[in-house]
């Protein structure tokens, strides 16, 4: 099992930008590609934005199912606010990646004024 200490990837105990989430996503993907379990340790993390979490965690749902991630990805030391944000991001990611074609079609129709 690989442990990823989130605080080592962010500044001032806060994950704000999507760019800050990218190295975490890449490390998780590397571990998952080797069939390793991954523990995300949020010890000392004070605040995370959904933009950060969308990249770090939400994007995983593009390549893995919720069941696969639930079996391989473990969250520790997350405060209640972080847990709530992770849930929101993962729920949205599941919905998006399960219906990506439909979502993109709707966006295109809206942008082209066809709705």
mmCIF file of C-alpha atoms in Angstrom:
data_model
loop_
_atom_site.group_PDB
_atom_site.id
_atom_site.type_symbol
_atom_site.label_atom_id
_atom_site.label_comp_id
_atom_site.label_asym_id
_atom_site.label_seq_id
_atom_site.Cartn_x
_atom_site.Cartn_y
_atom_site.Cartn_z
ATOM 1 C CA UNK A 1 0.000 0.000 0.000
ATOM 2 C CA UNK A 2 1.233 3.464 -0.887
ATOM 3 C CA UNK A 3 0.541 6.385 1.436
ATOM 4 C CA UNK A 4 0.241 9.827 -0.153
ATOM 5 C CA UNK A 5 0.536 12.677 2.320
ATOM 6 C CA UNK A 6 -1.551 15.440 0.761
ATOM 7 C CA UNK A 7 0.096 18.148 2.865
ATOM 8 C CA UNK A 8 3.396 17.504 1.061
ATOM 9 C CA UNK A 9 1.813 18.551 -2.242
ATOM 10 C CA UNK A 10 0.069 21.763 -1.158
ATOM 11 C CA UNK A 11 1.029 25.184 0.222
ATOM 12 C CA UNK A 12 0.059 26.539 3.622
ATOM 13 C CA UNK A 13 -2.083 23.457 4.393
ATOM 14 C CA UNK A 14 -4.510 24.411 1.612
ATOM 15 C CA UNK A 15 -5.161 22.803 -1.763
ATOM 16 C CA UNK A 16 -6.629 25.548 -3.885
ATOM 17 C CA UNK A 17 -5.832 25.153 -7.582
ATOM 18 C CA UNK A 18 -6.416 22.337 -10.020
ATOM 19 C CA UNK A 19 -2.690 22.467 -10.852
ATOM 20 C CA UNK A 20 -1.888 21.472 -7.260
ATOM 21 C CA UNK A 21 -4.119 18.419 -7.641
ATOM 22 C CA UNK A 22 -2.402 17.136 -10.786
ATOM 23 C CA UNK A 23 0.698 15.570 -9.139
ATOM 24 C CA UNK A 24 -1.543 13.768 -6.653
ATOM 25 C CA UNK A 25 -3.705 12.410 -9.474
ATOM 26 C CA UNK A 26 -0.587 11.227 -11.326
ATOM 27 C CA UNK A 27 0.792 9.481 -8.227
ATOM 28 C CA UNK A 28 -2.546 7.773 -7.566
ATOM 29 C CA UNK A 29 -2.822 6.645 -11.204
ATOM 30 C CA UNK A 30 0.726 5.272 -11.087
ATOM 31 C CA UNK A 31 -0.109 3.215 -8.000
ATOM 32 C CA UNK A 32 -3.434 1.993 -9.376
ATOM 33 C CA UNK A 33 -1.811 0.945 -12.644
ATOM 34 C CA UNK A 34 0.385 -1.375 -10.551
ATOM 35 C CA UNK A 35 -2.708 -2.708 -8.721
ATOM 36 C CA UNK A 36 -1.558 -1.103 -5.439
ATOM 37 C CA UNK A 37 -3.890 0.160 -2.744
ATOM 38 C CA UNK A 38 -3.507 3.881 -2.058
ATOM 39 C CA UNK A 39 -4.081 5.748 1.187
ATOM 40 C CA UNK A 40 -4.629 9.498 0.932
ATOM 41 C CA UNK A 41 -3.582 11.047 4.228
ATOM 42 C CA UNK A 42 -5.140 14.453 4.877
ATOM 43 C CA UNK A 43 -3.382 15.013 8.217
ATOM 44 C CA UNK A 44 -2.786 18.739 8.762
ATOM 45 C CA UNK A 45 -4.801 19.804 5.696
ATOM 46 C CA UNK A 46 -6.955 22.776 6.610
ATOM 47 C CA UNK A 47 -8.864 23.496 3.387
ATOM 48 C CA UNK A 48 -9.323 22.036 -0.098
ATOM 49 C CA UNK A 49 -11.326 23.454 -2.993
ATOM 50 C CA UNK A 50 -13.472 21.384 -5.290
ATOM 51 C CA UNK A 51 -11.221 22.520 -8.179
ATOM 52 C CA UNK A 52 -8.278 20.850 -6.433
ATOM 53 C CA UNK A 53 -10.254 17.708 -5.607
ATOM 54 C CA UNK A 54 -11.781 17.451 -9.101
ATOM 55 C CA UNK A 55 -8.313 16.941 -10.534
ATOM 56 C CA UNK A 56 -6.747 14.979 -7.670
ATOM 57 C CA UNK A 57 -9.642 12.548 -7.153
ATOM 58 C CA UNK A 58 -12.585 13.244 -9.478
ATOM 59 C CA UNK A 59 -10.614 12.570 -12.656
ATOM 60 C CA UNK A 60 -9.907 9.020 -11.448
ATOM 61 C CA UNK A 61 -13.499 8.136 -12.354
ATOM 62 C CA UNK A 62 -12.638 8.562 -16.033
ATOM 63 C CA UNK A 63 -10.650 5.306 -15.896
ATOM 64 C CA UNK A 64 -12.007 3.482 -12.838
ATOM 65 C CA UNK A 65 -15.451 2.641 -11.510
ATOM 66 C CA UNK A 66 -16.660 3.715 -8.103
ATOM 67 C CA UNK A 67 -16.403 0.112 -6.934
ATOM 68 C CA UNK A 68 -12.799 -0.206 -8.103
ATOM 69 C CA UNK A 69 -11.807 3.024 -6.395
ATOM 70 C CA UNK A 70 -13.664 2.154 -3.215
ATOM 71 C CA UNK A 71 -11.650 -1.065 -3.012
ATOM 72 C CA UNK A 72 -8.267 0.536 -3.766
ATOM 73 C CA UNK A 73 -8.420 4.142 -2.539
ATOM 74 C CA UNK A 74 -8.538 4.887 1.182
ATOM 75 C CA UNK A 75 -8.996 8.259 2.905
ATOM 76 C CA UNK A 76 -7.538 8.932 6.360
ATOM 77 C CA UNK A 77 -7.320 11.961 8.658
ATOM 78 C CA UNK A 78 -9.803 14.026 6.643
ATOM 79 C CA UNK A 79 -11.902 16.558 8.557
ATOM 80 C CA UNK A 80 -15.675 16.693 8.071
ATOM 81 C CA UNK A 81 -15.485 19.559 5.566
ATOM 82 C CA UNK A 82 -12.941 17.686 3.446
ATOM 83 C CA UNK A 83 -15.006 14.491 3.583
ATOM 84 C CA UNK A 84 -18.080 16.426 2.413
ATOM 85 C CA UNK A 85 -16.153 17.988 -0.471
ATOM 86 C CA UNK A 86 -14.707 14.624 -1.500
ATOM 87 C CA UNK A 87 -18.204 13.136 -1.527
ATOM 88 C CA UNK A 88 -19.519 16.011 -3.657
ATOM 89 C CA UNK A 89 -16.626 15.695 -6.114
ATOM 90 C CA UNK A 90 -16.905 11.912 -6.386
ATOM 91 C CA UNK A 91 -20.699 12.007 -6.815
ATOM 92 C CA UNK A 92 -20.344 14.595 -9.586
ATOM 93 C CA UNK A 93 -17.500 12.686 -11.251
ATOM 94 C CA UNK A 94 -19.485 9.442 -11.259
ATOM 95 C CA UNK A 95 -22.482 11.199 -12.809
ATOM 96 C CA UNK A 96 -20.342 12.976 -15.394
ATOM 97 C CA UNK A 97 -18.233 10.015 -16.517
ATOM 98 C CA UNK A 98 -21.243 7.677 -16.611
ATOM 99 C CA UNK A 99 -23.054 10.090 -18.928
ATOM 100 C CA UNK A 100 -20.173 11.933 -20.596
ATOM 101 C CA UNK A 101 -21.522 11.641 -24.160
ATOM 102 C CA UNK A 102 -24.965 12.876 -23.109
ATOM 103 C CA UNK A 103 -23.418 15.725 -21.112
ATOM 104 C CA UNK A 104 -21.250 16.825 -24.050
ATOM 105 C CA UNK A 105 -24.246 16.674 -26.417
ATOM 106 C CA UNK A 106 -26.293 18.871 -24.064
ATOM 107 C CA UNK A 107 -23.447 21.393 -23.774
ATOM 108 C CA UNK A 108 -23.098 21.517 -27.548
ATOM 109 C CA UNK A 109 -26.841 22.055 -27.983
ATOM 110 C CA UNK A 110 -26.813 24.867 -25.428
ATOM 111 C CA UNK A 111 -23.785 26.528 -27.017
ATOM 112 C CA UNK A 112 -25.322 26.284 -30.479
ATOM 113 C CA UNK A 113 -28.664 27.625 -29.279
ATOM 114 C CA UNK A 114 -30.513 24.423 -30.138
ATOM 115 C CA UNK A 115 -32.197 24.031 -26.770
#
